[in-house]
Amino acid sequence: SSGINAEYGQYEFEDGPRIEAAFRRFFHRAHFEQTTPSHEVIVCHANVIRYFVCRATQNPPEGWLRMSLANGSITEVVIEPNGQVYVMGVGDKGHLPADMITFN
């Protein structure tokens, strides 16, 4: 399971190496020869999305504990060719009918 193990007062991602490998695969500036924008759609557990947002914004990973994402919500992160990172939205659920919004 993805998440944080705080058993000893430390924050440690149980699936840390796998989640970090995914972050490095998808979150990077474009290759210098790329001339058009690229887009990636990542569908995964909210804990992973929160970790990605923290890493992309250079915040401590335990900061994800301060975020709550609905199931099926949309998060958008933009990485400019120069490496500048913008979080355009986190956990947007406006496309879901109110009776379908869940958090577990």
Coordinates of N, CA and C in Angstrom, one line a residue:
S1 N 0.8 -1.2 0.0 CA 0.0 0.0 0.0 C 0.9 1.2 0.0
S2 N 0.4 2.3 -0.7 CA 1.2 3.5 -0.6 C 0.7 4.3 0.6
G3 N 1.6 5.1 1.1 CA 1.3 5.9 2.3 C 2.5 6.1 3.2
I4 N 2.2 6.6 4.3 CA 3.2 7.0 5.2 C 3.1 6.1 6.5
N5 N 4.2 5.6 6.9 CA 4.3 4.8 8.1 C 4.9 5.7 9.2
A6 N 4.1 6.1 10.2 CA 4.6 7.0 11.2 C 4.7 6.3 12.6
E7 N 4.9 5.0 12.5 CA 5.0 4.2 13.7 C 6.1 4.7 14.7
Y8 N 7.2 5.1 14.3 CA 8.3 5.5 15.1 C 8.4 7.0 15.2
G9 N 7.4 7.8 14.8 CA 7.5 9.2 14.8 C 8.2 9.7 13.5
Q10 N 8.5 8.9 12.6 CA 9.2 9.3 11.4 C 8.2 9.1 10.2
Y11 N 8.4 9.9 9.2 CA 7.6 9.7 8.0 C 8.4 8.9 7.0
E12 N 7.9 7.8 6.6 CA 8.6 7.0 5.7 C 7.6 6.4 4.7
F13 N 7.8 6.6 3.4 CA 6.9 6.1 2.5 C 7.2 4.6 2.3
E14 N 6.2 3.8 2.5 CA 6.3 2.3 2.4 C 6.7 1.9 1.0
D15 N 6.2 2.6 0.0 CA 6.5 2.3 -1.4 C 7.4 3.3 -2.0
G16 N 8.2 3.9 -1.2 CA 9.0 5.0 -1.6 C 9.8 4.9 -2.8
P17 N 10.6 3.8 -3.0 CA 11.4 3.7 -4.2 C 10.5 3.6 -5.5
R18 N 9.4 3.0 -5.4 CA 8.6 2.8 -6.6 C 7.9 4.2 -6.9
I19 N 7.4 4.9 -5.9 CA 6.8 6.2 -6.1 C 7.8 7.2 -6.6
E20 N 9.0 7.2 -6.0 CA 10.0 8.1 -6.5 C 10.4 7.8 -7.9
A21 N 10.5 6.6 -8.3 CA 10.8 6.2 -9.7 C 9.8 6.8 -10.6
A22 N 8.5 6.7 -10.3 CA 7.4 7.2 -11.1 C 7.5 8.7 -11.2
F23 N 7.8 9.4 -10.1 CA 8.0 10.8 -10.1 C 9.1 11.2 -11.1
R24 N 10.2 10.6 -11.0 CA 11.3 10.9 -11.9 C 11.0 10.6 -13.3
R25 N 10.2 9.6 -13.6 CA 9.8 9.3 -15.0 C 8.9 10.3 -15.6
F26 N 8.0 10.9 -14.8 CA 7.0 11.8 -15.4 C 7.2 13.2 -15.1
F27 N 8.0 13.6 -14.1 CA 8.1 15.0 -13.7 C 9.5 15.5 -14.0
H28 N 9.7 16.1 -15.1 CA 11.0 16.6 -15.5 C 10.8 17.7 -16.6
R29 N 11.8 18.5 -16.8 CA 11.7 19.5 -17.9 C 11.8 18.7 -19.2
A30 N 11.3 19.4 -20.2 CA 11.3 18.7 -21.6 C 12.8 18.6 -22.1
H31 N 13.0 17.6 -22.9 CA 14.3 17.5 -23.6 C 14.5 18.8 -24.4
F32 N 15.8 19.2 -24.5 CA 16.1 20.4 -25.1 C 15.7 20.5 -26.6
E33 N 15.5 19.4 -27.2 CA 15.1 19.4 -28.6 C 13.6 19.4 -28.8
Q34 N 12.8 19.2 -27.7 CA 11.4 19.2 -27.8 C 10.9 20.6 -28.2
T35 N 10.0 20.7 -29.2 CA 9.5 22.0 -29.7 C 8.0 22.2 -29.4
T36 N 7.3 21.1 -29.0 CA 5.9 21.2 -28.7 C 5.6 20.8 -27.3
P37 N 4.5 21.3 -26.7 CA 4.2 20.8 -25.4 C 3.8 19.4 -25.3
S38 N 4.1 18.7 -24.2 CA 3.7 17.3 -24.0 C 2.8 17.3 -22.8
H39 N 1.9 16.3 -22.7 CA 1.0 16.1 -21.6 C 1.0 14.7 -21.2
E40 N 0.9 14.5 -19.9 CA 0.8 13.1 -19.3 C -0.4 13.0 -18.5
V41 N -1.1 12.0 -18.6 CA -2.3 11.7 -17.7 C -1.9 10.6 -16.8
I42 N -1.9 10.8 -15.5 CA -1.5 9.8 -14.6 C -2.8 9.5 -13.7
V43 N -3.2 8.2 -13.7 CA -4.3 7.8 -12.8 C -3.7 6.9 -11.8
C44 N -3.9 7.4 -10.5 CA -3.3 6.6 -9.4 C -4.0 7.0 -8.1
H45 N -3.5 6.5 -7.0 CA -4.0 6.7 -5.7 C -3.7 8.1 -5.3
A46 N -4.6 8.7 -4.5 CA -4.5 10.1 -4.0 C -3.2 10.3 -3.3
N47 N -2.7 9.3 -2.5 CA -1.5 9.5 -1.7 C -0.3 9.7 -2.7
V48 N -0.3 9.1 -3.8 CA 0.8 9.2 -4.8 C 0.7 10.6 -5.4
I49 N -0.5 11.1 -5.8 CA -0.7 12.4 -6.3 C -0.2 13.5 -5.3
R50 N -0.5 13.3 -4.0 CA -0.1 14.3 -3.0 C 1.5 14.3 -2.9
Y51 N 2.1 13.1 -3.0 CA 3.5 13.0 -2.9 C 4.1 13.7 -4.1
F52 N 3.6 13.5 -5.3 CA 4.1 14.1 -6.5 C 4.0 15.7 -6.4
V53 N 2.9 16.2 -5.9 CA 2.7 17.6 -5.7 C 3.8 18.2 -4.8
C54 N 4.0 17.5 -3.7 CA 5.0 17.9 -2.7 C 6.4 17.9 -3.4
R55 N 6.7 16.8 -4.0 CA 8.1 16.7 -4.7 C 8.2 17.8 -5.8
A56 N 7.2 18.0 -6.6 CA 7.3 18.9 -7.7 C 7.5 20.4 -7.2
T57 N 6.9 20.7 -6.1 CA 7.0 22.0 -5.5 C 8.2 22.1 -4.5
Q58 N 9.0 21.1 -4.4 CA 10.1 21.1 -3.5 C 9.7 21.3 -2.0
N59 N 8.6 20.7 -1.6 CA 8.1 20.7 -0.2 C 8.4 19.4 0.4
P60 N 8.5 19.3 1.7 CA 8.7 18.0 2.4 C 7.6 17.1 2.1
P61 N 7.8 15.8 1.9 CA 6.8 14.8 1.5 C 5.7 14.7 2.6
E62 N 6.0 14.9 3.8 CA 5.0 14.8 4.8 C 3.9 15.9 4.7
G63 N 4.2 16.9 3.9 CA 3.2 18.0 3.6 C 2.0 17.5 3.0
W64 N 2.0 16.3 2.4 CA 0.9 15.7 1.7 C -0.2 15.4 2.8
L65 N 0.1 15.3 4.0 CA -0.9 15.1 5.1 C -1.9 16.3 5.2
R66 N -1.5 17.4 4.7 CA -2.3 18.6 4.7 C -3.2 18.7 3.5
M67 N -3.2 17.8 2.7 CA -4.1 17.8 1.4 C -5.1 16.7 1.5
S68 N -6.3 17.0 1.0 CA -7.4 16.0 0.9 C -7.9 16.0 -0.5
L69 N -7.8 14.8 -1.1 CA -8.2 14.7 -2.5 C -9.4 13.8 -2.7
A70 N -10.4 14.2 -3.4 CA -11.6 13.3 -3.6 C -11.2 12.3 -4.6
N71 N -11.8 11.1 -4.6 CA -11.7 10.1 -5.6 C -12.1 10.7 -6.9
G72 N -11.3 10.4 -8.0 CA -11.6 10.9 -9.3 C -11.3 12.4 -9.5
S73 N -10.7 13.0 -8.6 CA -10.4 14.4 -8.7 C -9.2 14.6 -9.7
I74 N -9.1 15.9 -10.1 CA -8.0 16.2 -11.1 C -7.0 17.2 -10.5
T75 N -5.7 16.8 -10.7 CA -4.7 17.7 -10.2 C -3.8 18.0 -11.5
E76 N -3.5 19.3 -11.6 CA -2.7 19.7 -12.8 C -1.4 20.4 -12.4
V77 N -0.3 19.8 -12.8 CA 1.1 20.4 -12.6 C 1.7 20.7 -13.9
V78 N 2.2 21.9 -14.1 CA 2.8 22.3 -15.3 C 4.3 22.5 -15.0
I79 N 5.2 22.0 -15.9 CA 6.6 22.2 -15.8 C 7.0 22.8 -17.1
E80 N 7.5 24.1 -17.0 CA 7.9 24.9 -18.1 C 9.2 24.3 -18.7
P81 N 9.6 24.6 -19.9 CA 10.8 24.2 -20.5 C 12.1 24.6 -19.7
N82 N 11.9 25.7 -19.0 CA 13.1 26.2 -18.1 C 13.1 25.5 -16.8
G83 N 12.1 24.6 -16.5 CA 12.1 23.9 -15.2 C 11.2 24.5 -14.2
Q84 N 10.6 25.7 -14.5 CA 9.7 26.4 -13.5 C 8.5 25.5 -13.4
V85 N 8.0 25.3 -12.1 CA 6.9 24.4 -11.8 C 5.7 25.2 -11.3
Y86 N 4.5 24.9 -11.9 CA 3.3 25.6 -11.5 C 2.3 24.5 -11.1
V87 N 1.6 24.7 -10.0 CA 0.5 23.8 -9.7 C -0.7 24.6 -10.0
M88 N -1.4 24.1 -11.1 CA -2.6 24.8 -11.6 C -3.9 24.5 -10.8
G89 N -3.9 23.3 -10.2 CA -5.0 22.9 -9.4 C -4.7 21.6 -8.7
V90 N -5.3 21.4 -7.5 CA -5.1 20.2 -6.8 C -6.5 19.7 -6.3
G91 N -6.8 18.5 -6.7 CA -8.0 17.8 -6.2 C -9.3 18.5 -6.8
D92 N -9.3 19.0 -8.0 CA -10.5 19.6 -8.6 C -11.5 18.5 -8.8
K93 N -12.7 18.7 -8.2 CA -13.8 17.7 -8.3 C -15.1 18.3 -8.9
G94 N -15.0 19.5 -9.6 CA -16.1 20.2 -10.2 C -16.8 19.4 -11.3
H95 N -16.1 18.5 -11.9 CA -16.7 17.7 -12.9 C -17.6 16.5 -12.4
L96 N -17.6 16.3 -11.1 CA -18.3 15.2 -10.5 C -19.6 15.7 -9.9
P97 N -20.7 15.0 -10.0 CA -22.0 15.3 -9.3 C -21.7 15.2 -7.8
A98 N -22.4 16.1 -7.1 CA -22.2 16.1 -5.6 C -22.4 14.8 -4.9
D99 N -23.4 14.0 -5.4 CA -23.6 12.7 -4.8 C -22.6 11.6 -5.1
M100 N -21.7 11.9 -6.0 CA -20.6 11.0 -6.3 C -19.3 11.3 -5.8
I101 N -19.2 12.4 -5.0 CA -17.9 12.8 -4.4 C -17.6 12.0 -3.1
T102 N -16.5 11.2 -3.2 CA -16.1 10.4 -2.0 C -14.6 10.7 -1.8
F103 N -14.2 10.3 -0.6 CA -12.8 10.5 -0.2 C -12.1 9.2 0.3
N104 N -12.8 8.1 0.3 CA -12.2 6.8 0.7 C -12.2 5.8 -0.4

